[in-house]
Each structure stands twice: as C-alpha cells, then as structure tokens.
PDB file of C-alpha atoms in Angstrom:
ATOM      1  CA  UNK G  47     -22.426   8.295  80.750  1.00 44.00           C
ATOM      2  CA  UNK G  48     -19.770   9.901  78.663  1.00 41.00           C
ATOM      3  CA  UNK G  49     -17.010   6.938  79.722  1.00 46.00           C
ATOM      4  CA  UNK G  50     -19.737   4.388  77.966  1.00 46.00           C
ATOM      5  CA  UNK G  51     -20.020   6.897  74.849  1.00 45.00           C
ATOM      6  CA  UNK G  52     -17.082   7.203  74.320  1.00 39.00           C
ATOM      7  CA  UNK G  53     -15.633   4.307  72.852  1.00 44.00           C
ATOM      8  CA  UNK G  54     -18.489   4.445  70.634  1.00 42.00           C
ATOM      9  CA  UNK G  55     -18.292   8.011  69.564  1.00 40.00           C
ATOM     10  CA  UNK G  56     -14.568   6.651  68.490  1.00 41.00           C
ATOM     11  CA  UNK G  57     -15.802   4.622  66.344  1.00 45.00           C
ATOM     12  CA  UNK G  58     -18.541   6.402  64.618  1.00 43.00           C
ATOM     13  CA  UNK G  59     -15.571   9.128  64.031  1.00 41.00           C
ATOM     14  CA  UNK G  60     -13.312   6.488  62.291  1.00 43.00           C
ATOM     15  CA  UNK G  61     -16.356   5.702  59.536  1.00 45.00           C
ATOM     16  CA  UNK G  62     -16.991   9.067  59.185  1.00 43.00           C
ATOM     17  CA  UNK G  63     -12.690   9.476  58.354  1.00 49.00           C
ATOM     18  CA  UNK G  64     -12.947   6.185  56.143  1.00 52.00           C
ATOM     19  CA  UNK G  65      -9.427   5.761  57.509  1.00 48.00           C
ATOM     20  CA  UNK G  66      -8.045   3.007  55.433  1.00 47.00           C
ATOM     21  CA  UNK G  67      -6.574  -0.082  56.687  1.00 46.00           C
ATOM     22  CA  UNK G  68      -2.582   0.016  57.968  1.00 45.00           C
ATOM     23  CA  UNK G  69      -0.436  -0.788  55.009  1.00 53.00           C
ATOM     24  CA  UNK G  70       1.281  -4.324  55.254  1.00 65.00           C
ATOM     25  CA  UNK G  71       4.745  -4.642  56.131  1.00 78.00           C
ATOM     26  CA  UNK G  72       7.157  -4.521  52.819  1.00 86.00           C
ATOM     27  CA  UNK G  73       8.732  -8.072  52.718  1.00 93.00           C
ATOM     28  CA  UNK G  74      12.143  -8.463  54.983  1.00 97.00           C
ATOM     29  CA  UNK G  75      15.063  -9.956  52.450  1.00 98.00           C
ATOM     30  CA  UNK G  76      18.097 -11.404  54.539  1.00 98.00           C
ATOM     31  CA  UNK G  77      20.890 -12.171  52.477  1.00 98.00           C
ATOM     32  CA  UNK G  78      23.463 -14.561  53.894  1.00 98.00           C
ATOM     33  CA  UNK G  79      27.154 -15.293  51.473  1.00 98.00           C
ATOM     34  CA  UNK G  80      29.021 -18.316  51.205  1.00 98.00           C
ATOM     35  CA  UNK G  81      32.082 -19.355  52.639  1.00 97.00           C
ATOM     36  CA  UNK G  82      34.855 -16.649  51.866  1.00 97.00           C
ATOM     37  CA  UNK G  83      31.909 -14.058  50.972  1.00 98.00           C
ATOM     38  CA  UNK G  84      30.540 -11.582  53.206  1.00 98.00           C
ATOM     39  CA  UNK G  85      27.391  -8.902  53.146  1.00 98.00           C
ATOM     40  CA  UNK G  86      29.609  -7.284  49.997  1.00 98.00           C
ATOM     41  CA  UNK G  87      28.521  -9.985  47.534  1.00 98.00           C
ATOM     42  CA  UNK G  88      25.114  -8.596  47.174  1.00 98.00           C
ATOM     43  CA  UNK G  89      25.780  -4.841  46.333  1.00 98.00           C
ATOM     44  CA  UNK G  90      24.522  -4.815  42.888  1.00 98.00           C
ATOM     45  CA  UNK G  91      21.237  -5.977  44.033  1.00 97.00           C
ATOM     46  CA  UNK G  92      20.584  -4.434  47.700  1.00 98.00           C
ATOM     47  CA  UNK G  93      20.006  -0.788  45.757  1.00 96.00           C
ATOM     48  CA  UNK G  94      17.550  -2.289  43.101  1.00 96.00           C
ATOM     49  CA  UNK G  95      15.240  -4.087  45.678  1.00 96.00           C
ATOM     50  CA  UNK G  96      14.876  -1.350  47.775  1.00 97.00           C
ATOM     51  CA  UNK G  97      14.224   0.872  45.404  1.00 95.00           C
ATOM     52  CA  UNK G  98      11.322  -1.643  44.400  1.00 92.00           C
ATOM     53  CA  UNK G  99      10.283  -1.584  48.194  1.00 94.00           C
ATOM     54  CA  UNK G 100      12.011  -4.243  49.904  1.00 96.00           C
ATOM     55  CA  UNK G 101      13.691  -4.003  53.270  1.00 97.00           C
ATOM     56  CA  UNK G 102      17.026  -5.585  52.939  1.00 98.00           C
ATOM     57  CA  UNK G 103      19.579  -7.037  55.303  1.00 98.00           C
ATOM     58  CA  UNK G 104      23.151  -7.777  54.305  1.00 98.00           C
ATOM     59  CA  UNK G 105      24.837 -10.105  57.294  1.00 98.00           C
ATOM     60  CA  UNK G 106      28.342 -10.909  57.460  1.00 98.00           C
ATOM     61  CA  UNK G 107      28.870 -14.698  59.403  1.00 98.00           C
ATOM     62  CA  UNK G 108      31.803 -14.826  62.034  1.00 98.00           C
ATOM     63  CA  UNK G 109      35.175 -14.353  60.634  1.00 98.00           C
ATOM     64  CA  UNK G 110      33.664 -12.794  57.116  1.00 98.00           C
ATOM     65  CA  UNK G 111      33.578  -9.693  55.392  1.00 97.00           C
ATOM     66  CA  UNK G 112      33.463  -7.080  57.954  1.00 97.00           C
ATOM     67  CA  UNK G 113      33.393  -9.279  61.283  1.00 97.00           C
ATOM     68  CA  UNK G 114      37.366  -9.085  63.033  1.00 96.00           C
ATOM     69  CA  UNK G 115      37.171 -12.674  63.784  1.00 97.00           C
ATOM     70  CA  UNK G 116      39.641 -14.336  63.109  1.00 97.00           C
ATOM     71  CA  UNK G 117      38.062 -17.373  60.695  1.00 97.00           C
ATOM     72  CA  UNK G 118      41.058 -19.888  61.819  1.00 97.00           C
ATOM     73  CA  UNK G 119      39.804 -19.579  65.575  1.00 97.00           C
ATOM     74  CA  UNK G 120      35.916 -20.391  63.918  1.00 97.00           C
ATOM     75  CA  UNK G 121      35.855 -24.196  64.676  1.00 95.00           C
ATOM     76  CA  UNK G 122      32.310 -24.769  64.821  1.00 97.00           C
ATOM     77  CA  UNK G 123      29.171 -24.143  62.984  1.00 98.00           C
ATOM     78  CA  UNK G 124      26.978 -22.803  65.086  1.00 97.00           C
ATOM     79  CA  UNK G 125      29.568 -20.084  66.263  1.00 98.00           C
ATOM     80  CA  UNK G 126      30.010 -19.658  62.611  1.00 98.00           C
ATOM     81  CA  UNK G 127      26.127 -19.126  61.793  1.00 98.00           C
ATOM     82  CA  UNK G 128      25.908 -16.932  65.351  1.00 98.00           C
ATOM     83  CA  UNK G 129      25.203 -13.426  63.329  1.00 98.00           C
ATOM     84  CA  UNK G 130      22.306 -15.012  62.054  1.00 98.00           C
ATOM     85  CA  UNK G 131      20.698 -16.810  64.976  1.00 98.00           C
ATOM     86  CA  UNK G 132      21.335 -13.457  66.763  1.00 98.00           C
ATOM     87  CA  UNK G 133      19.050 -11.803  63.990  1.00 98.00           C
ATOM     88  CA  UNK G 134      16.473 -13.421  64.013  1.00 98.00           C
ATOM     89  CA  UNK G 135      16.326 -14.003  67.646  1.00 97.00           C
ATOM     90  CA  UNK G 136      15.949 -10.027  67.713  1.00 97.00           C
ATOM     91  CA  UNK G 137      12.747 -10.185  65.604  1.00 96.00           C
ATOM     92  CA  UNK G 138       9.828  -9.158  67.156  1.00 92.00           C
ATOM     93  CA  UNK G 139       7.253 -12.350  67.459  1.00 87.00           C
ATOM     94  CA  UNK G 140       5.277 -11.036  64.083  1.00 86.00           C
ATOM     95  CA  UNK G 141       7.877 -10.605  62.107  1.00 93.00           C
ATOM     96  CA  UNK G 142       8.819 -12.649  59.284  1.00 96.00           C
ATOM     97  CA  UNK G 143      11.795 -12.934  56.862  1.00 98.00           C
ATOM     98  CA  UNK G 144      12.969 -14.288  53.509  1.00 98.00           C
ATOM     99  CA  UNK G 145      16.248 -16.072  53.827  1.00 98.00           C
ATOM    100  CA  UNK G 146      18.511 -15.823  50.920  1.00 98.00           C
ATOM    101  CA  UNK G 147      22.024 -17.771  51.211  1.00 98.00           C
ATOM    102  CA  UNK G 148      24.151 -18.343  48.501  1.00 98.00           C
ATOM    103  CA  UNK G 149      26.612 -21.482  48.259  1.00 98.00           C
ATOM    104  CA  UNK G 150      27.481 -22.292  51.233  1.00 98.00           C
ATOM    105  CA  UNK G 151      25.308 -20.062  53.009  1.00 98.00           C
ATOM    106  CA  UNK G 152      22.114 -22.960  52.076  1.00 98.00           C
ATOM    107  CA  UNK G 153      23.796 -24.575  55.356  1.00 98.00           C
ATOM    108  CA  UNK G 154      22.933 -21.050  57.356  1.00 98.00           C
ATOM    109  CA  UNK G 155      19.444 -21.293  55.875  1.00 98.00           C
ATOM    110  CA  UNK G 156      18.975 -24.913  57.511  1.00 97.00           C
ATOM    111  CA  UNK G 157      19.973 -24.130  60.481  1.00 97.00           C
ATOM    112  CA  UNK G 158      18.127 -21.033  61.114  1.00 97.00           C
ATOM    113  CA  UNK G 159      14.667 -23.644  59.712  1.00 96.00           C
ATOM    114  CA  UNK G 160      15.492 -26.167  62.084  1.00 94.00           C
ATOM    115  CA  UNK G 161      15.276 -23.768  65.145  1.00 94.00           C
ATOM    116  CA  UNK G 162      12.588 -21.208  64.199  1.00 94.00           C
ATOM    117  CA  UNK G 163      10.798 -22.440  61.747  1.00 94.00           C
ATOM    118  CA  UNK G 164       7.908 -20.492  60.467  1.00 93.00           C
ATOM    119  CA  UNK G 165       7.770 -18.303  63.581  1.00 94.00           C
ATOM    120  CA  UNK G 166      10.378 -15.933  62.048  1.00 96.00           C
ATOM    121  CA  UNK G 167      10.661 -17.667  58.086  1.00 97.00           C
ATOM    122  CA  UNK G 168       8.476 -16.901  55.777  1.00 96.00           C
ATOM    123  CA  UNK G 169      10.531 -18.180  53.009  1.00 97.00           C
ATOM    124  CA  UNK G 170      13.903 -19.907  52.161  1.00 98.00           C
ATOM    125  CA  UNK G 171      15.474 -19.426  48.770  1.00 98.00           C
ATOM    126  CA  UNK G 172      18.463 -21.303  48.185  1.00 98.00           C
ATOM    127  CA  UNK G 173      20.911 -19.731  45.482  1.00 98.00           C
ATOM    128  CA  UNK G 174      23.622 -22.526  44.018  1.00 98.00           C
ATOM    129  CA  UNK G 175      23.559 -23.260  47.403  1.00 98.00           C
ATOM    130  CA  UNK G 176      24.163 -26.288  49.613  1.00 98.00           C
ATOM    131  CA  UNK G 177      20.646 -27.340  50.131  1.00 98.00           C
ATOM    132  CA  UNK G 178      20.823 -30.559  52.882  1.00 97.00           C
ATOM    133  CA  UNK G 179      17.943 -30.928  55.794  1.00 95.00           C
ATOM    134  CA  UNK G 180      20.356 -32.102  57.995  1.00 94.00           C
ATOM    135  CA  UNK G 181      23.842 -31.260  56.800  1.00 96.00           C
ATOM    136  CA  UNK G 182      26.928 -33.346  56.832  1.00 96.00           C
ATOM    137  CA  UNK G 183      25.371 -36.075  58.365  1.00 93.00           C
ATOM    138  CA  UNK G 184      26.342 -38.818  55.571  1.00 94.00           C
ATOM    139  CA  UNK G 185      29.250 -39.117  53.219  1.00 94.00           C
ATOM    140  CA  UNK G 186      26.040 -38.330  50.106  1.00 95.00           C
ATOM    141  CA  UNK G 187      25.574 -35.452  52.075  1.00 96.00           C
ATOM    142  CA  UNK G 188      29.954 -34.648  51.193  1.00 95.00           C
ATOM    143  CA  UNK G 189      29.291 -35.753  48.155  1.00 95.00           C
ATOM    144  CA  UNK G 190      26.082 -33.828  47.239  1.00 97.00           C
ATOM    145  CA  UNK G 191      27.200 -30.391  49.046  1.00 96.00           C
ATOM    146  CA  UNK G 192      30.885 -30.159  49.047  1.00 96.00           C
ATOM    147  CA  UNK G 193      32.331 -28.155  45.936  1.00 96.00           C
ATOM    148  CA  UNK G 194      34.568 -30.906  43.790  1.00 94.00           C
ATOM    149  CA  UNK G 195      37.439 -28.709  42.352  1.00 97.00           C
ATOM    150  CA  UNK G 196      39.543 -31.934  41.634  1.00 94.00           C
ATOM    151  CA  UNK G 197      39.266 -30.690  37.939  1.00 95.00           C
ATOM    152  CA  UNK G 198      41.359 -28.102  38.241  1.00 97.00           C
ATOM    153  CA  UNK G 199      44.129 -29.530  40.243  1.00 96.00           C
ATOM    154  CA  UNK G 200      45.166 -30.825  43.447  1.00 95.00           C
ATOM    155  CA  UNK G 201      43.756 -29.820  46.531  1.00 94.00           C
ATOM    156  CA  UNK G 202      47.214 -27.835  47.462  1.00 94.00           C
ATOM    157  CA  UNK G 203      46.942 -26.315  44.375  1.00 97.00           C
ATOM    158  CA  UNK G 204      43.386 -25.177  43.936  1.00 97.00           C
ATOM    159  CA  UNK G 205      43.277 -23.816  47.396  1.00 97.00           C
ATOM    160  CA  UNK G 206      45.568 -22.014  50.530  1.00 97.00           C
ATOM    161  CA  UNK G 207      44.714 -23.951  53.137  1.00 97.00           C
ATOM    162  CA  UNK G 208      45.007 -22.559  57.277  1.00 97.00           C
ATOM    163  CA  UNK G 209      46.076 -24.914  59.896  1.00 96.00           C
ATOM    164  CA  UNK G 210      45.089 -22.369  62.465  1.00 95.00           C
ATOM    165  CA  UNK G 211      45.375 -25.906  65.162  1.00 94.00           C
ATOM    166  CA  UNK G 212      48.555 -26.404  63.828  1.00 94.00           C
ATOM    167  CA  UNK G 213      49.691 -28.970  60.805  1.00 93.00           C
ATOM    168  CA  UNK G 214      49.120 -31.939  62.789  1.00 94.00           C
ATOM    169  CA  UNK G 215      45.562 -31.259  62.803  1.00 95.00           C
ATOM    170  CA  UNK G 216      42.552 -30.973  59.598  1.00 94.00           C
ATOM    171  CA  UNK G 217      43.060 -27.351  58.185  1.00 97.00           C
ATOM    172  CA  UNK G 218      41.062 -24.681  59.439  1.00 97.00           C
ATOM    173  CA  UNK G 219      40.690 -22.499  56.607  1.00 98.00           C
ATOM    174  CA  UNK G 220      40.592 -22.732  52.748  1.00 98.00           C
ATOM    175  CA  UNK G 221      40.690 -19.734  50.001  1.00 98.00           C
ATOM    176  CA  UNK G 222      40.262 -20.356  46.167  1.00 98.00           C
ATOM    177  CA  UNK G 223      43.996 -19.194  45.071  1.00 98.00           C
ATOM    178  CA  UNK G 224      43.755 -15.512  43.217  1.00 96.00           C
ATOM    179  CA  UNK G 225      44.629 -17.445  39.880  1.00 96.00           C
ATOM    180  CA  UNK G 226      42.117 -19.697  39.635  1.00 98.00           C
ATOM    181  CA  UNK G 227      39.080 -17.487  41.378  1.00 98.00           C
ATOM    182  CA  UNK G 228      37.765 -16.059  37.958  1.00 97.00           C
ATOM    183  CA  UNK G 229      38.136 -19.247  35.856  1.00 97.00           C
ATOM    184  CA  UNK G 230      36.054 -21.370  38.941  1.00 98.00           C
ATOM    185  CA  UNK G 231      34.083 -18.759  40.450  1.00 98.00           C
ATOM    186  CA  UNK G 232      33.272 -15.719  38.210  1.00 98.00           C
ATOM    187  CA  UNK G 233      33.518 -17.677  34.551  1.00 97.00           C
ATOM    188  CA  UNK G 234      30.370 -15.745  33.653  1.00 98.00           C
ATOM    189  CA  UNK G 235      31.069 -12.272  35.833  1.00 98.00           C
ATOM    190  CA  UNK G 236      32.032  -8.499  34.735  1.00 98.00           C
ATOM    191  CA  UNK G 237      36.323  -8.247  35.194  1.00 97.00           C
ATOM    192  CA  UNK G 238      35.865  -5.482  37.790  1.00 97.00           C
ATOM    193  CA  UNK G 239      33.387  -7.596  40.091  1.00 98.00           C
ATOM    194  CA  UNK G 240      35.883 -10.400  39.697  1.00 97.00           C
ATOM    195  CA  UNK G 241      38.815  -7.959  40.631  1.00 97.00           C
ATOM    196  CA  UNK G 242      36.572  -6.577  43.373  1.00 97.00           C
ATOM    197  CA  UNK G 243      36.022 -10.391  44.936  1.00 98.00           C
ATOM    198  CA  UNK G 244      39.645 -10.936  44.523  1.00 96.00           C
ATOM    199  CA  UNK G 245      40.834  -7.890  47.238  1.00 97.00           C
ATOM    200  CA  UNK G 246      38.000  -8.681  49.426  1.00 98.00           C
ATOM    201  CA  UNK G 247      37.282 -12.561  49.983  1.00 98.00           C
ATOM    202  CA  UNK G 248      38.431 -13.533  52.986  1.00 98.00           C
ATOM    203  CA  UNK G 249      39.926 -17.121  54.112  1.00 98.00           C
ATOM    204  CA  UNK G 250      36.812 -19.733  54.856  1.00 98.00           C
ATOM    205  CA  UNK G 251      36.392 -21.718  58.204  1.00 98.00           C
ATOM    206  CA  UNK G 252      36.092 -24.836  56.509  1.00 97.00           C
ATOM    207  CA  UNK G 253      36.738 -27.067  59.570  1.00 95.00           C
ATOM    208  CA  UNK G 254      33.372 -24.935  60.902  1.00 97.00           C
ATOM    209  CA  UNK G 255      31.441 -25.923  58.115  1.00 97.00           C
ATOM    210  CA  UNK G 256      31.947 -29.788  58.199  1.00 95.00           C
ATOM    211  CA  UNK G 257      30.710 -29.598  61.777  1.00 95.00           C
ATOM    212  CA  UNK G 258      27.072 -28.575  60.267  1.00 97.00           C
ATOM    213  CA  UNK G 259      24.628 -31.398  61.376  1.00 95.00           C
ATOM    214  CA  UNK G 260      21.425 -31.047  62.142  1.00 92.00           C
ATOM    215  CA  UNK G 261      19.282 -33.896  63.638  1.00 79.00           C
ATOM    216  CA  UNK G 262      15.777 -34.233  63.494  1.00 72.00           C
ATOM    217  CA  UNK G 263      13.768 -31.900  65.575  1.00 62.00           C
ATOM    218  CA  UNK G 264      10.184 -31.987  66.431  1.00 55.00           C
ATOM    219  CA  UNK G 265       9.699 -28.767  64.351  1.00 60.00           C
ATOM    220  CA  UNK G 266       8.711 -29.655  60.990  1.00 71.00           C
ATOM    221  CA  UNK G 267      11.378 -28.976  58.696  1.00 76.00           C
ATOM    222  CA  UNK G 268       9.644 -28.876  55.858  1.00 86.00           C
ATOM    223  CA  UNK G 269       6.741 -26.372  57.269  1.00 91.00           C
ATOM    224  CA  UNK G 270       9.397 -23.492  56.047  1.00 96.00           C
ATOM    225  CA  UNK G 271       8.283 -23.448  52.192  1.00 97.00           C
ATOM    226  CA  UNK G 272      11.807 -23.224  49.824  1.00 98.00           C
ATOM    227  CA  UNK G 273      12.920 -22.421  46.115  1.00 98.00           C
ATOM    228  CA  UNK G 274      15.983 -23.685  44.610  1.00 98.00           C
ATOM    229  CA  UNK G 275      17.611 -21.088  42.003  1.00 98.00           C
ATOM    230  CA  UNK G 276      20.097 -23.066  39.812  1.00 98.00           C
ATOM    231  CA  UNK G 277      22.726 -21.712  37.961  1.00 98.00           C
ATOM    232  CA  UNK G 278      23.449 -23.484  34.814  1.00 97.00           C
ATOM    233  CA  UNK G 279      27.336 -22.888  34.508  1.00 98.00           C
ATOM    234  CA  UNK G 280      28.270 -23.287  37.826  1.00 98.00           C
ATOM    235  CA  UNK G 281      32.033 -24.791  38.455  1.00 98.00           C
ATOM    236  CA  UNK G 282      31.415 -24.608  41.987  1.00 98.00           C
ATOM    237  CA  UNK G 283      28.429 -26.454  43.028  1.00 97.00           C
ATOM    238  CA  UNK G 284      27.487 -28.484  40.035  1.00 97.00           C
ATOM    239  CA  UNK G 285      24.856 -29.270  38.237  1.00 96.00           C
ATOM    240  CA  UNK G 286      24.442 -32.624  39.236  1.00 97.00           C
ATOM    241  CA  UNK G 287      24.991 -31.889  42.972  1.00 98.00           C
ATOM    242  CA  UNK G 288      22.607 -29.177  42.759  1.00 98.00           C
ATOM    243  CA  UNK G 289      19.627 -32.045  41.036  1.00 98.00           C
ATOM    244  CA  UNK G 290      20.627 -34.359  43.962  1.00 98.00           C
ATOM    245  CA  UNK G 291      20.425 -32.008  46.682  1.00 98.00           C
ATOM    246  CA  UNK G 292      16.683 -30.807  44.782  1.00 98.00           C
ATOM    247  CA  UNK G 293      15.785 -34.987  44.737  1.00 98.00           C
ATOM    248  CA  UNK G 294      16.857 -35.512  48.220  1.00 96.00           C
ATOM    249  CA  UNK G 295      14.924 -32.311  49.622  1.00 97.00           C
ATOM    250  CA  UNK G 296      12.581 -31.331  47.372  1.00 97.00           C
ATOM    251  CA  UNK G 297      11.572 -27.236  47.435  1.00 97.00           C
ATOM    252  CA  UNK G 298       8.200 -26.214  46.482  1.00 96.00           C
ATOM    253  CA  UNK G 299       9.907 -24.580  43.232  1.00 97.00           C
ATOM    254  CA  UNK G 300      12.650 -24.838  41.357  1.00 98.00           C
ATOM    255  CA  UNK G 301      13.900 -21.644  39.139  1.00 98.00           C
ATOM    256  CA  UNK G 302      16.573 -21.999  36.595  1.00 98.00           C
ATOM    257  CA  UNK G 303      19.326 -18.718  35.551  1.00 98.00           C
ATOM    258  CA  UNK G 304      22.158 -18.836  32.987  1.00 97.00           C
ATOM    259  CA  UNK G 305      24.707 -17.720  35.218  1.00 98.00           C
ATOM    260  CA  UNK G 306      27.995 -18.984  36.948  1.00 98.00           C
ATOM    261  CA  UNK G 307      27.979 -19.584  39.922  1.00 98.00           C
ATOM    262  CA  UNK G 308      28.100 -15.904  41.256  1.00 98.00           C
ATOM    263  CA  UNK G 309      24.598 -14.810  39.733  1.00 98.00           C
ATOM    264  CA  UNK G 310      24.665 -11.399  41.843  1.00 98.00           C
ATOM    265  CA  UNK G 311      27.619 -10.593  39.760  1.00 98.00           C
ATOM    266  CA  UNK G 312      27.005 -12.125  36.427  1.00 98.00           C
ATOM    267  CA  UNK G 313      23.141 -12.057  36.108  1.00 98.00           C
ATOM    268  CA  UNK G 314      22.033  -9.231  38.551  1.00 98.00           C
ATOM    269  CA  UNK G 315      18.500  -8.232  37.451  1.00 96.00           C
ATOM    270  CA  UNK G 316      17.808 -11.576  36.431  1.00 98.00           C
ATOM    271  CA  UNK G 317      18.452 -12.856  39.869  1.00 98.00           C
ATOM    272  CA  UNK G 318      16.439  -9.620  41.033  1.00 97.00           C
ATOM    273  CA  UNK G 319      13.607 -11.155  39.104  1.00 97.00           C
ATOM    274  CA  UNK G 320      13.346 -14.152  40.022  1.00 98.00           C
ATOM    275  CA  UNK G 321      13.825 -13.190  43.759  1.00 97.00           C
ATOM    276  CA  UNK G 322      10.846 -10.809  43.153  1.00 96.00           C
ATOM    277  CA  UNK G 323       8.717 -13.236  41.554  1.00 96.00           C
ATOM    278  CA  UNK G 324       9.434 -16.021  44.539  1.00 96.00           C
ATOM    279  CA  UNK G 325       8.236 -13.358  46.884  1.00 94.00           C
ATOM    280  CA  UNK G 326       4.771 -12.692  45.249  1.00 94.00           C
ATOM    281  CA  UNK G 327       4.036 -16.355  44.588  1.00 91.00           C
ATOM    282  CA  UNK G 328       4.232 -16.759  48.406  1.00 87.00           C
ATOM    283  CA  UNK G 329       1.947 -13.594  49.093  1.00 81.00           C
ATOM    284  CA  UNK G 330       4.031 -10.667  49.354  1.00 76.00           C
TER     285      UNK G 330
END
C-alpha cells in the first residue's frame, strides 16, 4: 500500500540527493568579567571570533556593566552570578557552552560547574582567574583567590570602598582608585583601552563575592574538563596564587601568555589563539 511505500520511497530519494549530513553546531563562547568589569571587557575579541565562526555571548553579572543594579544592594553571590544561571538554564537540553571568566569571574565558572555540570558545559577556561572548587570556604582559599594589593598601599588607599549597610557594617563595594588602575591593572595595555576601563568600570560587590561557597555536590566537579590561561605579569592575581590555585585544582591544561593581567586588552589575538586552540583540543 502506498502508506507502507512511502517511508521507503523517502529514503531511496535521500540516496539518490546524497544529501550530506547537518553541519555541527559552531562552538557557543560565554564570556563572563571580573568584579568591576562587565560584557565591555571583551570587545576586541568578540568581532575576531565570530568572524572565525564562533557564536559569542557577552554577559554582564548583577550590578555590572550594563545591568541598573545597584552593586551596593548585591549582598550575595548567587544573586550576583543570577545572569548566568539564568543563561544557561535557557539552553535547550543539547546545547553546550564554553565558559570563559576572567579574574574574578573563575568564581561564576564554579558555580555554574557545580549545578550543571556537563549537561550545559562543555568546557571551562579560566583566564587569571580565581580558580577554587569550592570557593571561600578556607582562609587558603582568601589567600589563594583574593587579589593582595598591600604593595601598593593601604587598603583605603588602593581602593573606594561602599558601605552600602552603612559604616558599622563590612563594605559592600570596592573600586581600584582611577590613579592606580593602569599601574595594577593595565601595566601591559594600549593607553586608550586603559582610558576606556577607567570611564566604564563600575564599583564591585565585594561583600557578594566573599559569600561564594560551594559545598560538595553529588555532581562530579571535576567531570567539567578546564584550562588555566596564566598571565605572566599579572599585579592582580599573582603568579604564585595563580600556581596554588592550578596545585589545589588541577585543569586538564595549563596555557601560559605574556600579558598583564587584562590579556583582552594587552594581548588580544594571542588570547584569541589560545582560546581557539583550547576549543579544538576538546573537539570543536
């Protein structure tokens, strides 16, 4: 009967077409800033990978770059890390991602591993980042992850610091003065991305970040394959804190770039490269 043929007939059709097989999804970048930062850190790289065929998303966290929040009323971490959880809660069940986070943005990256694992991960690169499996949990953890500006002054005088809870209470906020961004953050970066940073950072919710703990789950935190990029000139994380936080929670690799501590301003294609490269060693 022509119901039975038909299926059949649809077949024979698609040999005689030699359709070829669907093309494979171009890799999904998600690029998350540190504390201060927002989706505008990454504009000298967003162009180049797409032009090389990536898909690339640029999120601001609560209170940063674009979002209205307020970052003195951002108290805690996971309100602070929402935009991403929302994200990737809006993936379809297929889809997979390469987390990116820079500085401070390594603690966005853990969180997001501990609660979907490989079911919406496919990678986590950690750039100069704060690389800890379960955050603030210890006072190595402070010590490993928490930028130590003490060489450059006082606390008061490295940073403007928010008591949006009032003085009686830890500050809320904390913002590398104007005067001291380009010696501690953009040593190695162009004057005009420096410049740019300076009108556009944003105070951090720092009392949101110290709240980032994340206990042991039953998901396998290390089923999420990761790369460390390290920048050698860094002033913010170190290079010591950055080889403890790689001995503590060892990544699959480990990729080295001459750069400050800002490597999408001061070493662009070089970070482009090495991004590239971590995606085809994992398949893509």
């Amino acid at each position: 009967m022509m119901g039975e043929e038909y299926p059949v007939m649809m077949k024979e059709k698609a040999k005689l077409n030699n359709d070829p097989p669907a093309a494979a999804a171009a890799p999904h970048f998600v690029l998350i800033h540190g504390i201060g930062g927002g989706a505008w850190c990454w504009y000298k790289i967003k162009c180049p990978m797409e032009n090389c065929g990536y898909k690339v998303t640029c999120l601001d966290l609560k209170g940063a770059g674009m979002d209205q929040t307020d970052p003195n009323a951002v108290v805690s971490f996971e309100d602070y890390n929402q935009p991403l959880l929302d994200f990737l809660s809006s993936l379809h069940d297929h889809q997979q991602v390469i987390l990116v986070g820079h500085s401070a943005g390594g603690l966005s990256l853990s969180d997001a591993i501990h609660r979907y694992g490989k079911k919406k991960i496919k990678l986590a690169i950690f750039i100069a980042a704060t690389m800890l499996k379960s955050g603030y949990l210890t006072n190595q953890d402070l010590k490993h992850g928490v930028p130590d500006l003490s060489g450059f002054g006082e606390l008061n005088e490295v940073y403007d610091i928010g008591f949006g809870l009032g003085e009686d209470n830890p500050p809320t906020t904390t913002l590398i003065k104007r005067e001291f961004q380009r010696k501690i953050i953009y040593n190695l970066s162009p004057h005009e991305d420096a410049t740019l940073a300076e009108m556009l950072l944003r105070p951090g919710p720092v009392q949101a970040l110290v709240t980032a703990k994340f206990p042991l789950a039953e998901k396998d935190e290390d089923e999420v394959p990761r790369i460390y990029i390290k920048t050698t000139q860094d002033n913010v994380i170190k290079a010591e804190q950055q080889e403890a936080m790689i001995r503590k929670w060892p990544p699959q690799h480990v990729y080295v770039l001459e750069s400050d501590h800002s490597p999408f301003f001061s070493a662009p294609f070089l970070l482009l490269g090495l991004l590239v490269k971590a995606a085809v060693s994992f398949g893509y």
